PDB file of C-alpha atoms and ligand atoms in Angstrom:
ATOM      1  CA  UNK A  28      -5.020  18.112  22.211  1.00 57.00           C
ATOM      2  CA  UNK A  29      -7.606  20.459  23.675  1.00 58.00           C
ATOM      3  CA  UNK A  30     -10.980  19.947  22.124  1.00 63.00           C
ATOM      4  CA  UNK A  31     -14.523  21.110  22.409  1.00 75.00           C
ATOM      5  CA  UNK A  32     -17.214  20.171  19.960  1.00 78.00           C
ATOM      6  CA  UNK A  33     -16.193  22.765  17.436  1.00 92.00           C
ATOM      7  CA  UNK A  34     -12.564  23.750  18.077  1.00 95.00           C
ATOM      8  CA  UNK A  35      -9.509  21.502  18.269  1.00 96.00           C
ATOM      9  CA  UNK A  36      -6.313  23.085  19.619  1.00 97.00           C
ATOM     10  CA  UNK A  37      -3.321  20.871  18.991  1.00 96.00           C
ATOM     11  CA  UNK A  38      -1.291  20.230  22.134  1.00 94.00           C
ATOM     12  CA  UNK A  39       1.957  18.569  21.062  1.00 94.00           C
ATOM     13  CA  UNK A  40       5.588  19.230  22.044  1.00 96.00           C
ATOM     14  CA  UNK A  41       6.797  19.375  18.444  1.00 96.00           C
ATOM     15  CA  UNK A  42       4.122  21.954  17.672  1.00 97.00           C
ATOM     16  CA  UNK A  43       5.058  24.026  20.743  1.00 97.00           C
ATOM     17  CA  UNK A  44       8.712  24.018  19.632  1.00 98.00           C
ATOM     18  CA  UNK A  45       7.862  24.799  16.008  1.00 98.00           C
ATOM     19  CA  UNK A  46       5.389  27.584  16.820  1.00 98.00           C
ATOM     20  CA  UNK A  47       8.228  29.183  18.792  1.00 98.00           C
ATOM     21  CA  UNK A  48      10.461  28.996  15.703  1.00 98.00           C
ATOM     22  CA  UNK A  49       7.712  30.632  13.647  1.00 98.00           C
ATOM     23  CA  UNK A  50       7.177  33.414  16.194  1.00 98.00           C
ATOM     24  CA  UNK A  51      10.878  34.321  16.431  1.00 98.00           C
ATOM     25  CA  UNK A  52      11.521  37.341  14.228  1.00 98.00           C
ATOM     26  CA  UNK A  53      15.108  36.144  13.645  1.00 98.00           C
ATOM     27  CA  UNK A  54      14.014  32.845  12.047  1.00 98.00           C
ATOM     28  CA  UNK A  55      15.253  32.566   8.449  1.00 97.00           C
ATOM     29  CA  UNK A  56      12.862  31.806   5.578  1.00 97.00           C
ATOM     30  CA  UNK A  57      14.152  28.246   5.147  1.00 98.00           C
ATOM     31  CA  UNK A  58      13.740  27.498   8.881  1.00 98.00           C
ATOM     32  CA  UNK A  59      10.293  29.101   8.826  1.00 98.00           C
ATOM     33  CA  UNK A  60       9.160  26.890   5.932  1.00 97.00           C
ATOM     34  CA  UNK A  61      10.445  23.717   7.571  1.00 97.00           C
ATOM     35  CA  UNK A  62       8.785  24.455  10.931  1.00 98.00           C
ATOM     36  CA  UNK A  63       5.502  25.403   9.252  1.00 97.00           C
ATOM     37  CA  UNK A  64       5.613  22.198   7.211  1.00 96.00           C
ATOM     38  CA  UNK A  65       6.022  20.065  10.335  1.00 96.00           C
ATOM     39  CA  UNK A  66       3.056  21.730  12.052  1.00 97.00           C
ATOM     40  CA  UNK A  67       0.970  21.420   8.900  1.00 96.00           C
ATOM     41  CA  UNK A  68       1.454  17.644   8.937  1.00 94.00           C
ATOM     42  CA  UNK A  69       0.067  17.436  12.477  1.00 95.00           C
ATOM     43  CA  UNK A  70      -2.829  19.770  11.628  1.00 96.00           C
ATOM     44  CA  UNK A  71      -3.640  17.594   8.627  1.00 94.00           C
ATOM     45  CA  UNK A  72      -3.531  14.469  10.791  1.00 94.00           C
ATOM     46  CA  UNK A  73      -6.114  15.876  13.216  1.00 95.00           C
ATOM     47  CA  UNK A  74      -8.272  17.510  10.544  1.00 95.00           C
ATOM     48  CA  UNK A  75      -8.623  14.189   8.728  1.00 94.00           C
ATOM     49  CA  UNK A  76      -8.860  11.841  11.699  1.00 93.00           C
ATOM     50  CA  UNK A  77     -12.583  11.159  11.243  1.00 93.00           C
ATOM     51  CA  UNK A  78     -12.600  10.662   7.492  1.00 95.00           C
ATOM     52  CA  UNK A  79     -15.355   8.216   6.571  1.00 96.00           C
ATOM     53  CA  UNK A  80     -14.201   4.818   5.305  1.00 97.00           C
ATOM     54  CA  UNK A  81     -15.826   2.082   3.274  1.00 98.00           C
ATOM     55  CA  UNK A  82     -14.766  -1.530   3.382  1.00 98.00           C
ATOM     56  CA  UNK A  83     -13.114  -3.108   0.404  1.00 98.00           C
ATOM     57  CA  UNK A  84     -12.173  -6.706  -0.323  1.00 98.00           C
ATOM     58  CA  UNK A  85      -8.514  -7.248  -1.228  1.00 98.00           C
ATOM     59  CA  UNK A  86      -6.020 -10.065  -1.450  1.00 98.00           C
ATOM     60  CA  UNK A  87      -2.650  -9.941   0.268  1.00 98.00           C
ATOM     61  CA  UNK A  88       0.056 -12.272  -1.065  1.00 98.00           C
ATOM     62  CA  UNK A  89      -1.158 -14.674   1.655  1.00 98.00           C
ATOM     63  CA  UNK A  90      -4.946 -14.502   1.760  1.00 98.00           C
ATOM     64  CA  UNK A  91      -8.150 -12.604   1.135  1.00 98.00           C
ATOM     65  CA  UNK A  92      -8.923  -9.869   3.653  1.00 98.00           C
ATOM     66  CA  UNK A  93     -10.936  -6.716   4.143  1.00 98.00           C
ATOM     67  CA  UNK A  94      -9.368  -3.265   3.875  1.00 98.00           C
ATOM     68  CA  UNK A  95     -10.584   0.300   3.705  1.00 98.00           C
ATOM     69  CA  UNK A  96     -10.943   3.117   1.214  1.00 97.00           C
ATOM     70  CA  UNK A  97     -11.719   6.735   1.988  1.00 96.00           C
ATOM     71  CA  UNK A  98     -15.409   7.221   1.389  1.00 97.00           C
ATOM     72  CA  UNK A  99     -15.587  10.913   0.514  1.00 97.00           C
ATOM     73  CA  UNK A 100     -14.094  13.406  -1.894  1.00 98.00           C
ATOM     74  CA  UNK A 101     -11.770  15.877  -0.195  1.00 98.00           C
ATOM     75  CA  UNK A 102     -11.306  19.438  -1.381  1.00 98.00           C
ATOM     76  CA  UNK A 103      -8.517  21.584   0.050  1.00 98.00           C
ATOM     77  CA  UNK A 104      -9.038  25.317  -0.378  1.00 98.00           C
ATOM     78  CA  UNK A 105      -6.154  27.618   0.536  1.00 98.00           C
ATOM     79  CA  UNK A 106      -6.960  31.281   1.051  1.00 98.00           C
ATOM     80  CA  UNK A 107      -4.263  32.930  -1.082  1.00 97.00           C
ATOM     81  CA  UNK A 108      -1.662  33.608  -0.647  1.00 96.00           C
ATOM     82  CA  UNK A 109      -0.537  32.402   2.792  1.00 97.00           C
ATOM     83  CA  UNK A 110      -2.891  29.397   2.750  1.00 98.00           C
ATOM     84  CA  UNK A 111      -0.729  27.815   0.039  1.00 98.00           C
ATOM     85  CA  UNK A 112       1.849  27.077   2.742  1.00 97.00           C
ATOM     86  CA  UNK A 113      -0.411  24.364   4.211  1.00 97.00           C
ATOM     87  CA  UNK A 114      -1.486  22.575   1.038  1.00 97.00           C
ATOM     88  CA  UNK A 115       1.455  20.214   0.479  1.00 94.00           C
ATOM     89  CA  UNK A 116       1.199  18.596   3.916  1.00 89.00           C
ATOM     90  CA  UNK A 117      -2.490  17.851   3.442  1.00 92.00           C
ATOM     91  CA  UNK A 118      -2.124  16.509  -0.083  1.00 95.00           C
ATOM     92  CA  UNK A 119       0.716  14.284   1.166  1.00 92.00           C
ATOM     93  CA  UNK A 120      -1.912  12.591   3.367  1.00 88.00           C
ATOM     94  CA  UNK A 121      -4.614  12.498   0.727  1.00 94.00           C
ATOM     95  CA  UNK A 122      -2.935  12.724  -2.677  1.00 95.00           C
ATOM     96  CA  UNK A 123      -6.229  12.463  -4.552  1.00 96.00           C
ATOM     97  CA  UNK A 124      -7.655  15.566  -2.836  1.00 97.00           C
ATOM     98  CA  UNK A 125      -8.781  18.298  -5.185  1.00 98.00           C
ATOM     99  CA  UNK A 126      -7.419  21.789  -4.579  1.00 98.00           C
ATOM    100  CA  UNK A 127      -9.511  24.913  -5.079  1.00 98.00           C
ATOM    101  CA  UNK A 128      -8.215  28.449  -4.629  1.00 98.00           C
ATOM    102  CA  UNK A 129      -9.697  31.562  -3.083  1.00 98.00           C
ATOM    103  CA  UNK A 130      -7.756  34.803  -3.492  1.00 97.00           C
ATOM    104  CA  UNK A 131      -8.231  37.325  -0.691  1.00 94.00           C
ATOM    105  CA  UNK A 132      -6.052  39.933   0.927  1.00 90.00           C
ATOM    106  CA  UNK A 133      -6.804  42.017   3.945  1.00 87.00           C
ATOM    107  CA  UNK A 134      -6.977  45.757   3.302  1.00 90.00           C
ATOM    108  CA  UNK A 135      -4.346  47.353   5.539  1.00 88.00           C
ATOM    109  CA  UNK A 136      -6.577  50.277   6.523  1.00 92.00           C
ATOM    110  CA  UNK A 137     -10.032  48.769   6.880  1.00 93.00           C
ATOM    111  CA  UNK A 138      -8.726  45.285   7.890  1.00 90.00           C
ATOM    112  CA  UNK A 139     -11.524  43.872   5.741  1.00 91.00           C
ATOM    113  CA  UNK A 140     -10.891  41.108   3.200  1.00 91.00           C
ATOM    114  CA  UNK A 141     -10.806  41.962  -0.501  1.00 93.00           C
ATOM    115  CA  UNK A 142     -11.624  39.083  -2.885  1.00 94.00           C
ATOM    116  CA  UNK A 143      -9.607  38.857  -6.093  1.00 95.00           C
ATOM    117  CA  UNK A 144      -9.776  35.265  -7.360  1.00 96.00           C
ATOM    118  CA  UNK A 145     -11.630  32.010  -7.101  1.00 97.00           C
ATOM    119  CA  UNK A 146     -11.296  28.667  -8.833  1.00 98.00           C
ATOM    120  CA  UNK A 147     -13.157  25.763  -7.277  1.00 98.00           C
ATOM    121  CA  UNK A 148     -13.626  22.137  -8.299  1.00 98.00           C
ATOM    122  CA  UNK A 149     -17.148  20.741  -8.736  1.00 97.00           C
ATOM    123  CA  UNK A 150     -18.757  18.529  -6.104  1.00 97.00           C
ATOM    124  CA  UNK A 151     -18.474  20.751  -3.016  1.00 98.00           C
ATOM    125  CA  UNK A 152     -21.950  19.668  -1.941  1.00 97.00           C
ATOM    126  CA  UNK A 153     -20.792  16.129  -1.154  1.00 97.00           C
ATOM    127  CA  UNK A 154     -17.079  16.675  -0.389  1.00 98.00           C
ATOM    128  CA  UNK A 155     -15.220  17.276   2.838  1.00 97.00           C
ATOM    129  CA  UNK A 156     -13.945  20.828   2.350  1.00 98.00           C
ATOM    130  CA  UNK A 157     -10.807  21.948   4.186  1.00 98.00           C
ATOM    131  CA  UNK A 158     -10.304  25.711   4.123  1.00 98.00           C
ATOM    132  CA  UNK A 159      -6.711  26.504   5.055  1.00 98.00           C
ATOM    133  CA  UNK A 160      -5.057  29.756   6.128  1.00 98.00           C
ATOM    134  CA  UNK A 161      -2.233  30.075   8.671  1.00 98.00           C
ATOM    135  CA  UNK A 162      -3.771  33.112  10.411  1.00 97.00           C
ATOM    136  CA  UNK A 163      -7.290  33.516  11.806  1.00 98.00           C
ATOM    137  CA  UNK A 164      -7.183  37.120  13.031  1.00 97.00           C
ATOM    138  CA  UNK A 165     -10.429  39.144  12.904  1.00 96.00           C
ATOM    139  CA  UNK A 166     -11.955  36.175  11.090  1.00 97.00           C
ATOM    140  CA  UNK A 167     -13.064  38.408   8.218  1.00 96.00           C
ATOM    141  CA  UNK A 168     -11.271  36.361   5.546  1.00 96.00           C
ATOM    142  CA  UNK A 169     -12.490  33.057   6.963  1.00 97.00           C
ATOM    143  CA  UNK A 170     -16.024  34.447   7.274  1.00 97.00           C
ATOM    144  CA  UNK A 171     -16.078  35.612   3.637  1.00 96.00           C
ATOM    145  CA  UNK A 172     -14.535  32.360   2.434  1.00 97.00           C
ATOM    146  CA  UNK A 173     -17.047  30.193   4.303  1.00 98.00           C
ATOM    147  CA  UNK A 174     -20.011  32.328   3.188  1.00 97.00           C
ATOM    148  CA  UNK A 175     -18.841  32.046  -0.416  1.00 97.00           C
ATOM    149  CA  UNK A 176     -18.245  28.295  -0.203  1.00 98.00           C
ATOM    150  CA  UNK A 177     -21.649  27.685   1.346  1.00 98.00           C
ATOM    151  CA  UNK A 178     -23.229  29.626  -1.542  1.00 97.00           C
ATOM    152  CA  UNK A 179     -21.319  27.308  -3.880  1.00 96.00           C
ATOM    153  CA  UNK A 180     -22.916  24.342  -2.112  1.00 97.00           C
ATOM    154  CA  UNK A 181     -20.229  23.266   0.386  1.00 98.00           C
ATOM    155  CA  UNK A 182     -21.786  21.496   3.375  1.00 96.00           C
ATOM    156  CA  UNK A 183     -19.003  19.789   5.330  1.00 96.00           C
ATOM    157  CA  UNK A 184     -16.459  22.551   6.013  1.00 97.00           C
ATOM    158  CA  UNK A 185     -13.409  22.494   8.300  1.00 97.00           C
ATOM    159  CA  UNK A 186     -11.134  25.466   8.844  1.00 98.00           C
ATOM    160  CA  UNK A 187      -7.438  24.844   9.497  1.00 98.00           C
ATOM    161  CA  UNK A 188      -5.176  27.574  10.889  1.00 98.00           C
ATOM    162  CA  UNK A 189      -1.784  27.741  12.551  1.00 98.00           C
ATOM    163  CA  UNK A 190      -2.503  30.606  14.919  1.00 98.00           C
ATOM    164  CA  UNK A 191      -5.906  31.965  15.873  1.00 98.00           C
ATOM    165  CA  UNK A 192      -6.981  35.071  17.757  1.00 97.00           C
ATOM    166  CA  UNK A 193      -9.869  34.713  20.220  1.00 96.00           C
ATOM    167  CA  UNK A 194     -11.764  37.316  18.165  1.00 96.00           C
ATOM    168  CA  UNK A 195     -11.599  35.253  14.983  1.00 97.00           C
ATOM    169  CA  UNK A 196     -12.405  31.983  16.721  1.00 96.00           C
ATOM    170  CA  UNK A 197     -15.461  33.517  18.361  1.00 95.00           C
ATOM    171  CA  UNK A 198     -16.690  35.083  15.132  1.00 96.00           C
ATOM    172  CA  UNK A 199     -16.511  31.854  13.151  1.00 96.00           C
ATOM    173  CA  UNK A 200     -17.824  29.639  15.980  1.00 95.00           C
ATOM    174  CA  UNK A 201     -20.877  31.820  16.528  1.00 95.00           C
ATOM    175  CA  UNK A 202     -21.699  32.458  12.881  1.00 96.00           C
ATOM    176  CA  UNK A 203     -20.985  28.923  11.657  1.00 97.00           C
ATOM    177  CA  UNK A 204     -21.605  26.380  14.427  1.00 96.00           C
ATOM    178  CA  UNK A 205     -21.351  23.613  11.823  1.00 96.00           C
ATOM    179  CA  UNK A 206     -17.778  24.515  10.816  1.00 97.00           C
ATOM    180  CA  UNK A 207     -15.071  22.807  12.861  1.00 97.00           C
ATOM    181  CA  UNK A 208     -11.777  24.603  13.442  1.00 97.00           C
ATOM    182  CA  UNK A 209      -8.396  22.933  13.873  1.00 98.00           C
ATOM    183  CA  UNK A 210      -5.625  25.235  15.074  1.00 98.00           C
ATOM    184  CA  UNK A 211      -2.144  24.918  16.547  1.00 98.00           C
ATOM    185  CA  UNK A 212      -2.342  27.916  18.913  1.00 97.00           C
ATOM    186  CA  UNK A 213      -4.811  30.429  20.297  1.00 97.00           C
ATOM    187  CA  UNK A 214      -3.078  33.713  21.049  1.00 98.00           C
ATOM    188  CA  UNK A 215      -3.867  36.552  23.410  1.00 97.00           C
ATOM    189  CA  UNK A 216      -5.539  39.238  21.290  1.00 97.00           C
ATOM    190  CA  UNK A 217      -5.429  41.499  18.227  1.00 97.00           C
ATOM    191  CA  UNK A 218      -3.539  44.792  18.279  1.00 97.00           C
ATOM    192  CA  UNK A 219      -4.775  48.090  16.785  1.00 95.00           C
ATOM    193  CA  UNK A 220      -3.574  46.995  13.325  1.00 93.00           C
ATOM    194  CA  UNK A 221      -5.548  43.746  13.696  1.00 95.00           C
ATOM    195  CA  UNK A 222      -2.347  41.691  13.923  1.00 96.00           C
ATOM    196  CA  UNK A 223      -2.393  38.687  16.233  1.00 98.00           C
ATOM    197  CA  UNK A 224      -0.452  39.247  19.504  1.00 98.00           C
ATOM    198  CA  UNK A 225       2.075  37.731  20.108  1.00 98.00           C
ATOM    199  CA  UNK A 226       1.526  36.081  16.700  1.00 98.00           C
ATOM    200  CA  UNK A 227       4.281  35.712  14.149  1.00 98.00           C
ATOM    201  CA  UNK A 228       3.830  38.786  11.947  1.00 97.00           C
ATOM    202  CA  UNK A 229       2.603  38.377   8.370  1.00 96.00           C
ATOM    203  CA  UNK A 230       2.638  34.635   7.639  1.00 97.00           C
ATOM    204  CA  UNK A 231       2.549  35.082   3.861  1.00 96.00           C
ATOM    205  CA  UNK A 232       5.465  37.509   3.826  1.00 97.00           C
ATOM    206  CA  UNK A 233       7.533  35.322   6.116  1.00 98.00           C
ATOM    207  CA  UNK A 234       6.773  32.068   4.262  1.00 97.00           C
ATOM    208  CA  UNK A 235       7.385  33.503   0.802  1.00 97.00           C
ATOM    209  CA  UNK A 236      10.328  35.672   1.877  1.00 96.00           C
ATOM    210  CA  UNK A 237       8.657  38.908   0.840  1.00 96.00           C
ATOM    211  CA  UNK A 238       8.931  40.838   4.110  1.00 85.00           C
TER     212      UNK A 238
HETATM  213  C1  PRP B  11      -3.633  37.347   6.179  1.00 87.64           C
HETATM  214  C2  PRP B  11      -3.865  35.884   6.538  1.00 87.64           C
HETATM  215  C3  PRP B  11      -5.359  35.743   6.415  1.00 87.64           C
HETATM  216  C4  PRP B  11      -5.852  37.079   6.876  1.00 87.64           C
HETATM  217  C5  PRP B  11      -6.249  36.937   8.321  1.00 87.64           C
HETATM  218  O1  PRP B  11      -3.609  37.490   4.808  1.00 87.64           O
HETATM  219  O2  PRP B  11      -3.149  35.002   5.729  1.00 87.64           O
HETATM  220  O3  PRP B  11      -5.793  35.481   5.087  1.00 87.64           O
HETATM  221  O4  PRP B  11      -4.761  38.002   6.754  1.00 87.64           O
HETATM  222  O5  PRP B  11      -6.854  38.089   8.777  1.00 87.64           O
HETATM  223  P1  PRP B  11      -8.393  38.189   9.136  1.00 87.64           P
HETATM  224  O6  PRP B  11      -8.744  36.999   9.952  1.00 87.64           O
HETATM  225  O7  PRP B  11      -8.450  39.469   9.929  1.00 87.64           O
HETATM  226  O8  PRP B  11      -9.175  38.289   7.852  1.00 87.64           O
HETATM  227  P2  PRP B  11      -2.925  38.751   4.074  1.00 87.64           P
HETATM  228  O9  PRP B  11      -3.882  39.895   3.897  1.00 87.64           O
HETATM  229  O10 PRP B  11      -1.650  39.115   4.797  1.00 87.64           O
HETATM  230  O11 PRP B  11      -2.647  38.222   2.616  1.00 87.64           O
HETATM  231  P3  PRP B  11      -1.559  37.171   2.084  1.00 87.64           P
HETATM  232  O12 PRP B  11      -2.076  35.806   2.436  1.00 87.64           O
HETATM  233  O13 PRP B  11      -1.588  37.429   0.612  1.00 87.64           O
HETATM  234  O14 PRP B  11      -0.228  37.454   2.708  1.00 87.64           O
END
């Protein structure tokens, strides 16, 4: 794992193998979903590794002891549509997490995000908020999402992506130094169509089989 204060880049052999499966244009939809699911589990593990705990008294069949409960509400917010691909792995870890939705697509000509939907649970001001989207390209969608969530009161925000471009990472790090980013790969650059290079193409289309 490569880590600075704000950005965690997962360094794990299974992730390296699975990112390769995702990048390969010949990977079938079922293989793509399985590989993405495996990476999502590892992303969730690292994104949640510093969850606050509170002590709780319990009894085992043998004796009284002290255990732990998670001491914060967790809200997972996928940026539709591709962000949905990461939700199941995170809610497997924390089944009581609430899930909000932000609908955004990137205009193919301007490359700017267009908002079309939002549905958020209450309590963002005290929750740990995990914004999830497999691709951080220009960072426009993440930027809009974070700005919107902060206006709604969110304070503790983490952004989880599979593949990030340096441009998007820089944009979010500079504008939101309080938002931590957990990603499985940082690629070389964006091309003229604002696609990540080498990337994996359109994550939503490949995950949902719509390409
Ligand atoms: C993709 C991706 C991000 C966004 C990243 O979404 O899932 O949301 O683009 O680009 P950015 O960092 O430059 O904003 P897309 O528009 O393909 O929509 P989809 O999720 O519905 O497939």
